[in-house]
Short mmCIF file of C-alpha atoms in Angstrom, two decimals:
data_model
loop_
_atom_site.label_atom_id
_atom_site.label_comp_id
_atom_site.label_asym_id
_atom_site.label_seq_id
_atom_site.Cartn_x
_atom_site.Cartn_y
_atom_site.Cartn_z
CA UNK A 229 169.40 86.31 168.20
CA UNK A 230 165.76 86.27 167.07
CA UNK A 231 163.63 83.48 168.40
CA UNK A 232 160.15 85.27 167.66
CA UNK A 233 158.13 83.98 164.98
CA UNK A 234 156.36 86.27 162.88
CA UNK A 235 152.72 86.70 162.42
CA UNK A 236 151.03 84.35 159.63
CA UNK A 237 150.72 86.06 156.59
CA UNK A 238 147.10 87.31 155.61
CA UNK A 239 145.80 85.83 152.48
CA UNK A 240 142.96 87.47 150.53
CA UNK A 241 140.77 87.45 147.19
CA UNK A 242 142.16 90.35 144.76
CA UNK A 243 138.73 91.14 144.08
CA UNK A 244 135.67 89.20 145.47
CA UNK A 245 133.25 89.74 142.54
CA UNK A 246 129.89 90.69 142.18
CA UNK A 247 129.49 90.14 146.30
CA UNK A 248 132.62 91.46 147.97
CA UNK A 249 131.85 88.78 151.16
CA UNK A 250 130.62 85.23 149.57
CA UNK A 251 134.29 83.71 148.60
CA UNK A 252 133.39 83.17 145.31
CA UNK A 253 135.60 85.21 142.34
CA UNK A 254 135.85 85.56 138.88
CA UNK A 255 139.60 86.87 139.63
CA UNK A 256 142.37 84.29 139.67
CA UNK A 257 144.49 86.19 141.86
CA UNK A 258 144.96 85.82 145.89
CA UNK A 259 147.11 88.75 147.67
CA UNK A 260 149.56 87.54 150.31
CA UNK A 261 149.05 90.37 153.02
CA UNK A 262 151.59 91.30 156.51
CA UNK A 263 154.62 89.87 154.89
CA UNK A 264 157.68 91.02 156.38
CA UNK A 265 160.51 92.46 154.99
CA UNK A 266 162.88 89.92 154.08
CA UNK A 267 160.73 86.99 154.93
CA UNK A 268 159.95 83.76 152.56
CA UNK A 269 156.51 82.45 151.99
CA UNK A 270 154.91 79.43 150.66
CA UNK A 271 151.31 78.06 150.09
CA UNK A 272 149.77 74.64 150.05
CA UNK A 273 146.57 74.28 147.69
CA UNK A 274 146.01 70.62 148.35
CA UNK A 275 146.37 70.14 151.95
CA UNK A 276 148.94 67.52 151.77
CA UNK A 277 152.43 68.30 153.64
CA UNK A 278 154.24 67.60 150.18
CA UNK A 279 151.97 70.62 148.66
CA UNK A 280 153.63 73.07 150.00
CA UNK A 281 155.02 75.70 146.95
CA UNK A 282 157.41 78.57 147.40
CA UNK A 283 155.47 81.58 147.12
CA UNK A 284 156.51 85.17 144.89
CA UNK A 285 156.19 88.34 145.30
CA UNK A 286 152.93 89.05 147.41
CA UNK A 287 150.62 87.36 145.19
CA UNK A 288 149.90 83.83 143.73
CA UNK A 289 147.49 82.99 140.80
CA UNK A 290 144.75 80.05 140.32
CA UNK A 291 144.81 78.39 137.12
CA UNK A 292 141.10 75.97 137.18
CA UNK A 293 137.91 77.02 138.32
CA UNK A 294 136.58 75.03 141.69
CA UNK A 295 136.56 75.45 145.01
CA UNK A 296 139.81 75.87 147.34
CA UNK A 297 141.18 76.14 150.89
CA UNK A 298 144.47 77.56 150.68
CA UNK A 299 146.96 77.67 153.31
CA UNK A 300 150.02 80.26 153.35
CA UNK A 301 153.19 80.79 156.18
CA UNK A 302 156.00 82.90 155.77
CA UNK A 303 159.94 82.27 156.92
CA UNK A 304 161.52 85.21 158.39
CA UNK A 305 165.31 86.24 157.97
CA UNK A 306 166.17 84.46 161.78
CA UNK A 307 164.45 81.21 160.05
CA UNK A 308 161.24 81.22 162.46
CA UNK A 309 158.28 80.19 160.76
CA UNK A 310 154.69 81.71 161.49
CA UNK A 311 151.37 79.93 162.12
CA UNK A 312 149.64 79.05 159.06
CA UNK A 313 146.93 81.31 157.88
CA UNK A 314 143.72 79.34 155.79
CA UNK A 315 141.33 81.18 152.81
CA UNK A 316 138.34 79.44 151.71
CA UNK A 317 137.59 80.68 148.42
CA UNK A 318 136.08 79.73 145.22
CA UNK A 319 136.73 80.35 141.87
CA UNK A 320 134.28 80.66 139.11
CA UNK A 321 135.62 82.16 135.30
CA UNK A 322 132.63 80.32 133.55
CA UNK A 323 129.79 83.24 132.33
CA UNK A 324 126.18 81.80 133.36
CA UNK A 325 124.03 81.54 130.04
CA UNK A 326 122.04 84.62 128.70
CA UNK A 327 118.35 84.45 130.42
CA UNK A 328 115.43 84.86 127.95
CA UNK A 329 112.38 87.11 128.48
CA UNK A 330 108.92 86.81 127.36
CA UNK A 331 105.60 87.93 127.32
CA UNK A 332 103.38 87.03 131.22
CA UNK A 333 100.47 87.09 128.49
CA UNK A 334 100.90 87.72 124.75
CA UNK A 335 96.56 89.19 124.75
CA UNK A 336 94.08 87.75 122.03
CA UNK A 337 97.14 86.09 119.66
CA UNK A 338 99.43 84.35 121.20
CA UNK A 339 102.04 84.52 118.90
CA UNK A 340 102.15 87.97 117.38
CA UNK A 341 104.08 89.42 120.20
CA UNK A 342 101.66 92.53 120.31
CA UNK A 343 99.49 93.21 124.54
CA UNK A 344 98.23 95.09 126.50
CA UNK A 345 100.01 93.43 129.23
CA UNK A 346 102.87 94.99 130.35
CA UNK A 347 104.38 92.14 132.34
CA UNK A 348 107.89 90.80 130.95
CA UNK A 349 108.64 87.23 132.14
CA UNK A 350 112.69 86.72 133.19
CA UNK A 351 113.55 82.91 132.94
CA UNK A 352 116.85 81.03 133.04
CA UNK A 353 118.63 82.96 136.01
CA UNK A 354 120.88 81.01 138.24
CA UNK A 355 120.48 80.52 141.55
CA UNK A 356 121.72 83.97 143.22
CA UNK A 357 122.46 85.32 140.49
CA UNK A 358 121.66 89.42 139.82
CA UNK A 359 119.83 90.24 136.92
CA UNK A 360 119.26 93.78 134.88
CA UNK A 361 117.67 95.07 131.84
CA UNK A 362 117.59 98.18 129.20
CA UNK A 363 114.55 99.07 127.42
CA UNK A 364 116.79 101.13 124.94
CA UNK A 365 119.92 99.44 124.63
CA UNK A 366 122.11 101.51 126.65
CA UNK A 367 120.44 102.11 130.37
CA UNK A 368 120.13 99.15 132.22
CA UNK A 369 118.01 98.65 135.59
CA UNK A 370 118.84 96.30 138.41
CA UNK A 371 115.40 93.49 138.15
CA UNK A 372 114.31 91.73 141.18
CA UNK A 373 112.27 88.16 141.29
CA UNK A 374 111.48 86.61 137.88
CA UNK A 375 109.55 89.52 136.28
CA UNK A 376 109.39 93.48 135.36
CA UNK A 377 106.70 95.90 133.68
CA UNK A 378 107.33 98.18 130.99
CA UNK A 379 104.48 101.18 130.76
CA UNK A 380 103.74 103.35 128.13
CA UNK A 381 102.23 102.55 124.46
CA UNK A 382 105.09 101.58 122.17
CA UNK A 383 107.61 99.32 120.54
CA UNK A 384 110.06 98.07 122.43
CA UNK A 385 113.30 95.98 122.31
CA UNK A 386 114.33 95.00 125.83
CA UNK A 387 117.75 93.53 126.68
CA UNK A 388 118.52 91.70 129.58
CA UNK A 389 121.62 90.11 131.43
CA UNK A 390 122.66 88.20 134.45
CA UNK A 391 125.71 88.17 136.33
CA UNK A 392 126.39 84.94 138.38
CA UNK A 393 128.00 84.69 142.43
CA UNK A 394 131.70 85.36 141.10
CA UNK A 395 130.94 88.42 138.97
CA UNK A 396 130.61 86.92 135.42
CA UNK A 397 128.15 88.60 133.24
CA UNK A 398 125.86 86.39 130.66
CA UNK A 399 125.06 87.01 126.94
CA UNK A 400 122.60 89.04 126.00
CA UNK A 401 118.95 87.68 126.07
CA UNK A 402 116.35 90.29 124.13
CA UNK A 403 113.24 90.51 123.13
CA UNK A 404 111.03 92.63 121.00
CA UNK A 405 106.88 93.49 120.93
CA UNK A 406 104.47 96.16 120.90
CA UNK A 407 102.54 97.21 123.82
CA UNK A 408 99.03 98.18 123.24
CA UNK A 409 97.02 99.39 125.89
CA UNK A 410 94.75 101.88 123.69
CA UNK A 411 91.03 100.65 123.36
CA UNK A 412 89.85 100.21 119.89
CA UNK A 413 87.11 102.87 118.61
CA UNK A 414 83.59 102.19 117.56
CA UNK A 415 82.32 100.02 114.67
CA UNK A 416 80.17 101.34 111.84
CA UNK A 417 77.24 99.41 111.44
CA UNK A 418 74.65 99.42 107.90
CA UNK A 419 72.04 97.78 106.74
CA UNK A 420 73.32 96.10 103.48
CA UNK A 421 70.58 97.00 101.00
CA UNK A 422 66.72 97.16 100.53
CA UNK A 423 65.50 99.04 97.58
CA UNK A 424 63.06 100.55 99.07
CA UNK A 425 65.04 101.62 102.91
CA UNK A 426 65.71 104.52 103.79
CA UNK A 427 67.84 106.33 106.78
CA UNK A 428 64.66 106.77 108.62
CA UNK A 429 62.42 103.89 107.83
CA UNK A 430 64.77 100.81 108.68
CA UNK A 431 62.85 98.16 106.85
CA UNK A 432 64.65 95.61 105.18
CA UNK A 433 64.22 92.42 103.66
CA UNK A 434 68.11 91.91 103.56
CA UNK A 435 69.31 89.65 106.80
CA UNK A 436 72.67 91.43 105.77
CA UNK A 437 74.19 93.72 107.84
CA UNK A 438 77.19 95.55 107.06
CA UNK A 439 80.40 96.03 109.70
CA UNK A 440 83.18 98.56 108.62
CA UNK A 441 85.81 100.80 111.00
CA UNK A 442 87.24 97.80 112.13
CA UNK A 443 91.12 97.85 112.83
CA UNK A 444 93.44 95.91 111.07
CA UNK A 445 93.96 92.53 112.56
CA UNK A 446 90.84 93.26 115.28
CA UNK A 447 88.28 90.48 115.76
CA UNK A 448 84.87 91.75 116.32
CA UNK A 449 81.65 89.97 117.97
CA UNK A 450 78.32 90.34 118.32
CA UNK A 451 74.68 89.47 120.29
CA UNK A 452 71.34 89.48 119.59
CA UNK A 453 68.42 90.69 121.47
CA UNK A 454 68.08 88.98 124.63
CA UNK A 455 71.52 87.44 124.19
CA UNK A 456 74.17 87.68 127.43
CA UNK A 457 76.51 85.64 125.17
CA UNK A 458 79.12 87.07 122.68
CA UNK A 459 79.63 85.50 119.30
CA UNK A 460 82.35 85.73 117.16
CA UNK A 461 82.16 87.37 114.15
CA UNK A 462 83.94 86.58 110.90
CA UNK A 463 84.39 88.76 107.44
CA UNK A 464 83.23 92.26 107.53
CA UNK A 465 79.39 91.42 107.26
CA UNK A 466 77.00 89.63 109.54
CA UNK A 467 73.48 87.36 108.49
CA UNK A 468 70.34 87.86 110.33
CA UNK A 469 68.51 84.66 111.38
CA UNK A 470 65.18 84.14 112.67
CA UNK A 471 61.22 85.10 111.53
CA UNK A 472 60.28 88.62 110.07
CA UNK A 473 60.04 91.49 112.68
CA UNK A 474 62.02 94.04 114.83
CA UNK A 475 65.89 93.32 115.05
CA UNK A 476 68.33 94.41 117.63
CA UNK A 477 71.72 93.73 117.28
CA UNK A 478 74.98 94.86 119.31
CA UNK A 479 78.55 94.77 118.09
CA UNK A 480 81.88 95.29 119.38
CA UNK A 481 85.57 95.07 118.12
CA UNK A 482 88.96 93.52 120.18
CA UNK A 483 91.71 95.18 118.82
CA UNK A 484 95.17 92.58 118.18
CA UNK A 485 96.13 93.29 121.33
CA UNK A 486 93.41 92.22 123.36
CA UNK A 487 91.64 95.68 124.16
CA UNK A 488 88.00 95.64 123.61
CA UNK A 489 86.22 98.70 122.75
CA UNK A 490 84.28 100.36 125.84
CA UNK A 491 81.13 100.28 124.46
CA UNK A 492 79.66 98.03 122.49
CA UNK A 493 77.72 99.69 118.82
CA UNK A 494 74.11 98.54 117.78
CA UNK A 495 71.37 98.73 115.39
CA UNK A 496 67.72 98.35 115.47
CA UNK A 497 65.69 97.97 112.29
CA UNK A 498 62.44 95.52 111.16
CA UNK A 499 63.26 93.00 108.71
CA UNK A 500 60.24 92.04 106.38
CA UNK A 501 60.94 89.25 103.67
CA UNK A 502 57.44 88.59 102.88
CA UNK A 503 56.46 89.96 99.61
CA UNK A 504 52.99 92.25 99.33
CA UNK A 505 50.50 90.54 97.15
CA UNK A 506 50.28 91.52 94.06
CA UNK A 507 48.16 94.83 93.19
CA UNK A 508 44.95 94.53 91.20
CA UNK A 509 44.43 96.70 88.14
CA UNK A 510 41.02 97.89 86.56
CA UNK A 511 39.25 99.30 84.57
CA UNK A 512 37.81 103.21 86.21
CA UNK A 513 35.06 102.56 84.00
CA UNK A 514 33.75 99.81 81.60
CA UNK A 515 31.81 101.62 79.20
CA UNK A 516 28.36 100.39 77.90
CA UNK A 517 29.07 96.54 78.57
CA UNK A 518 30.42 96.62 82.25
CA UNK A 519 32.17 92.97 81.77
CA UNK A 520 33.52 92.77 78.26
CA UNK A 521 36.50 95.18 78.81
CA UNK A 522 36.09 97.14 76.26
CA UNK A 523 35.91 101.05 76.92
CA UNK A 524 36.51 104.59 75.66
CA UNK A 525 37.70 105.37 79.59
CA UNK A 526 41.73 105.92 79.70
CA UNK A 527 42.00 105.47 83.08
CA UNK A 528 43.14 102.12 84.63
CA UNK A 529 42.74 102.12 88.37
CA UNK A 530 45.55 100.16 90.22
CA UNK A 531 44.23 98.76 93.47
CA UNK A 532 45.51 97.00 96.63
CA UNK A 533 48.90 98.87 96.54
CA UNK A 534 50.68 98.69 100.04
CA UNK A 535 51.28 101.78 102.04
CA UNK A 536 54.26 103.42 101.04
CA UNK A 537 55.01 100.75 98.14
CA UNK A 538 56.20 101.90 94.77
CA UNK A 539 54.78 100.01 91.74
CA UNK A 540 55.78 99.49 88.16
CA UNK A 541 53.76 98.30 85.16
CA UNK A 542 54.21 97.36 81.32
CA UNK A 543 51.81 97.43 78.47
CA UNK A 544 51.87 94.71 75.62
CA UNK A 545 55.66 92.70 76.56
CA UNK A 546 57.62 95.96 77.01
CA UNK A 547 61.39 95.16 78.07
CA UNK A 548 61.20 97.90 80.62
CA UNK A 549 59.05 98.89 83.70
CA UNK A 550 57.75 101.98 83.85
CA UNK A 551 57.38 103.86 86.98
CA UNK A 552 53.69 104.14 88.48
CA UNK A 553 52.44 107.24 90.04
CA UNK A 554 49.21 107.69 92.52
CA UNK A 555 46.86 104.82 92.14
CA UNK A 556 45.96 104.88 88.14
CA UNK A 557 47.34 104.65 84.49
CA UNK A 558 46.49 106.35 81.45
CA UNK A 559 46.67 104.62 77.60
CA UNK A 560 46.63 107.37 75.13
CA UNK A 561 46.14 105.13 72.24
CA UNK A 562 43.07 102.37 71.44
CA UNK A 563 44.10 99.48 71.14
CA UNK A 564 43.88 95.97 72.67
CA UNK A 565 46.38 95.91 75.54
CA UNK A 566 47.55 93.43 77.99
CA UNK A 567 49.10 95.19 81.29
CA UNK A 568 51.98 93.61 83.47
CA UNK A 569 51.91 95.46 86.92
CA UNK A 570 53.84 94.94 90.58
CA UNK A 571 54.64 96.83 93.51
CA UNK A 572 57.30 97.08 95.75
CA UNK A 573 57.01 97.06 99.54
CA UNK A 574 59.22 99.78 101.98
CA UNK A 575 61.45 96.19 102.63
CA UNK A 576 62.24 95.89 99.02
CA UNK A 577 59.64 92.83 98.39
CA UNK A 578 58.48 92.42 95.38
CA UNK A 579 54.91 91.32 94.70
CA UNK A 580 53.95 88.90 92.09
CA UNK A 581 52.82 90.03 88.62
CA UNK A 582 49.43 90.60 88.45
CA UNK A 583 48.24 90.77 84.52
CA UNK A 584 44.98 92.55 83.15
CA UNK A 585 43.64 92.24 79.32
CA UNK A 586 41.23 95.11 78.01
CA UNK A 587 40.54 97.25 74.95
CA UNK A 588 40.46 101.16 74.47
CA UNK A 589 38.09 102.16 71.87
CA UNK A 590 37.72 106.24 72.10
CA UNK A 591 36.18 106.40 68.05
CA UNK A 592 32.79 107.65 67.77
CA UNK A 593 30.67 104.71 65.60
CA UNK A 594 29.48 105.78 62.26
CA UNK A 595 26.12 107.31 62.01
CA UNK A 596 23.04 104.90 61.26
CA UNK A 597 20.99 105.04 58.58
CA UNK A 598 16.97 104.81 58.92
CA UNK A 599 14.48 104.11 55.70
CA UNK A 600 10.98 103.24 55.30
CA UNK A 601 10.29 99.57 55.18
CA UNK A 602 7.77 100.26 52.90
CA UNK A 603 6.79 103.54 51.13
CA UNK A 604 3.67 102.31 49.67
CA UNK A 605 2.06 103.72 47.22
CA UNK A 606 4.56 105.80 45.38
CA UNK A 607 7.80 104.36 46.29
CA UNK A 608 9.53 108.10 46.93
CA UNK A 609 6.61 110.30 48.17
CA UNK A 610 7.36 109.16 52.17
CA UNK A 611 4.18 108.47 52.64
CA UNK A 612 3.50 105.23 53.63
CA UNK A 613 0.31 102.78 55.49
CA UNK A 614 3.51 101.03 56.96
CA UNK A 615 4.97 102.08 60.54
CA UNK A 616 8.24 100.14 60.40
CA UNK A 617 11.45 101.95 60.41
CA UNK A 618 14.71 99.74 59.04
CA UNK A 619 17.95 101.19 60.52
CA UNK A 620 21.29 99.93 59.03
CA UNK A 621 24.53 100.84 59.49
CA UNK A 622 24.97 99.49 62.80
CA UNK A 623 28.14 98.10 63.92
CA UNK A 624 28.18 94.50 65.68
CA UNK A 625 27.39 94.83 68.90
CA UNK A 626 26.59 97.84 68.90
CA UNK A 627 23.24 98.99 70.98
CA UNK A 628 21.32 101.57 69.37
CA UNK A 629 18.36 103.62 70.29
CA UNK A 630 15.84 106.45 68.59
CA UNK A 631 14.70 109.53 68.86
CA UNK A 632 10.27 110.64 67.69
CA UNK A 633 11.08 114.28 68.80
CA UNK A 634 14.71 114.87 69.19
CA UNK A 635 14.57 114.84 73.21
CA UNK A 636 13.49 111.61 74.13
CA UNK A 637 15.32 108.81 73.55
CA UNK A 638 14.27 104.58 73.14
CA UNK A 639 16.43 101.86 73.44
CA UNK A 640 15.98 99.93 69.83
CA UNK A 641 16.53 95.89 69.46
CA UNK A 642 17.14 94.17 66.19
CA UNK A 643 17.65 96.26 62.76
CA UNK A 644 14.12 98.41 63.16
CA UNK A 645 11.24 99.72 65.13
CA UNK A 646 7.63 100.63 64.30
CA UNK A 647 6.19 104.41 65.04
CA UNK A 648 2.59 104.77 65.73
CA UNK A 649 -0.51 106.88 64.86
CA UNK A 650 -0.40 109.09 61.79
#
């Protein structure tokens, strides 16, 4: 005779996934613990009386995810049935979708998936949910909150998963960029041109100013003296604005990903783009007739010429310049001439043209002849009652002068001159 009912049987979750205590399970399967031997069971799943199903071996399986309260008793061999033993459980076979990661701040372009920040965003988790990620593929790291940081300078490909309450891991979400957080070197900054500028004069009259060193896909800005505001720059070259006189400029370069160089590069230089006037050429000497420009002097003085300007000239239309030297020309050959001359200042201004008309004449005048006006008397003797002394020969314009003793000379006028005193 046995009138002693056994113990209820002790029902439990196979294996309570991902948190061994919360009653929520990726695993269909509930073991039927503290069965005796010989004893029948049976479990309701519904709650009704009529739901009561003949349990097998020491296990039963759930077929539908949701959420269930399952009761189990067991028969023994004298027919005395236990108390009836309750699980709470739930069951969850659905995977939670594959979070997505991006960029906290994608620096200076916002779409080019290259910063200098670190930070990698984690969205799309479910509530409760445990999260992890692999920066190579194969190592994964538990994450905590909504966010992780990645150091060192390289590529990367990150990977990241989720797996929800019951122990069901997500897809795959990735996600691949370049962290930068190397600042960009220096610019090179040059004064375009200037034909006259030099390395250590820094005169210009070109507002252009030349960037170069700049890294591929950096933006680059600049100020100007005085300025506490950046402006952007565009192209690899920069205009200078403004009057005529001493420029300062600073420039600096932000590489794609956001670094800016540490400090910023800068030039200082004049810019002149007034032209000199135009030099003024003479003659070193006008010979005889200071105002008619003729002379037998070779020398043409050039005057005016700037400090440190270079100057050019051309005689009679020439197609080329010729390079001027000092402060004067020599012609070698007479001739009527017309002379073109400029000058250029250390900016590279050019003057106007200044002209100058003038005629070399370096041949001695033939010699003039003298004769008696009258040799009276006999007409060959030279011995003449008449003073007056014709002198021909003389070329027009020429002046002309004599000589009673061979020392001392007298300006003559017209075509003769009378001598005195026998």
């Amino acid at each position: 005779l046995d009138t002693t009912a056994p113990e209820g049987p002790s029902p439990s979750l196979s294996l309570d996934t991902n948190n061994g205590s919360d009653g929520i399970t990726s695993s269909a399967t509930i073991n039927i613990n503290h069965l005796e031997s010989g004893a029948t069971w049976e479990y309701n799943l519904t709650g009704d009386e009529s739901g009561w199903v003949s349990g097998s071996g020491s296990s039963l399986r759930v077929d539908e995810d949701g959420s269930y309260t399952l009761q189990v008793r067991q028969t023994d061999q004298a027919g005395n049935v236990s108390e009836t033993e309750s699980l709470s459980f739930t069951l969850d076979t659905v995977a939670p979708e594959g979070p997505a990661l991006s960029l906290a701040i994608d620096t200076n372009n916002s779409s080019d998936k290259i910063t200098s920040n670190g930070t990698i965003n984690v969205s799309g988790l479910e509530s409760d949910a445990v999260w992890e990620y692999s920066l190579n593929g194969s190592t994964w790291a538990d994450g905590s909150g909504s966010s992780f940081s990645v150091k060192g300078d390289a590529q990367y490909n990150l990977q990241v998963r989720q797996s929800d309450t019951a122990g069901n891991v997500s897809t795959t979400g990735s996600l691949s960029f370049t962290l930068d957080t190397t600042k960009p070197s220096s610019v090179s900054i040059a004064l375009e041109s200037g034909a006259a500028l030099t390395s250590s004069s820094f005169i210009t009259n070109d507002r252009t100013i030349l960037i170069s060193g700049l890294e591929s896909g950096a933006t680059w800005e600049y100020r100007g003296t005085g300025a506490s505001n950046w402006t952007v720059g565009s192209g690899s070259s920069l205009e200078i604005s403004g009057d005529d006189g001493e420029k300062y400029v600073q420039i600096r370069q932000t590489d794609k990903a956001g670094n800016v160089q540490d400090f910023w590069d800068d030039i200082t230089f004049t810019l002149d783009t007034t032209a000199p006037e135009g030099p003024s050429p003479s003659l070193s000497l006008d010979t005889n007739d200071d105002s008619d420009g003729i002379t037998s002097s070779a020398t043409i003085n050039i005057n005016y010429l700037e400090s440190d300007a270079t100057w050019e000239y051309k005689l009679n239309g020439a197609s080329d310049w010729s390079a001027g030297t000092g402060t004067s020309i020599k012609v070698e050959q007479d001739g009527s001439y017309e002379l073109e001359v400029r000058q250029t200042d250390v900016a590279g201004n050019v003057s106007d043209i200044e002209t100058f008309s003038f005629t070399l004449d370096t041949a001695a005048p033939s010699a003039a002849s003298m004769s008696l006006a009258s040799d009276t008397g006999n007409s060959s003797d030279f011995l003449t009652s008449n003073g007056t002394i014709n002198v021909a020969g003389l070329e027009s314009d020429a002046v002309w002068e004599y000589s009673l003793n061979g020392s001392t000379w007298t300006d003559g006028s017209g075509s003769s001159f009378s001598v005195k005193g026998d």
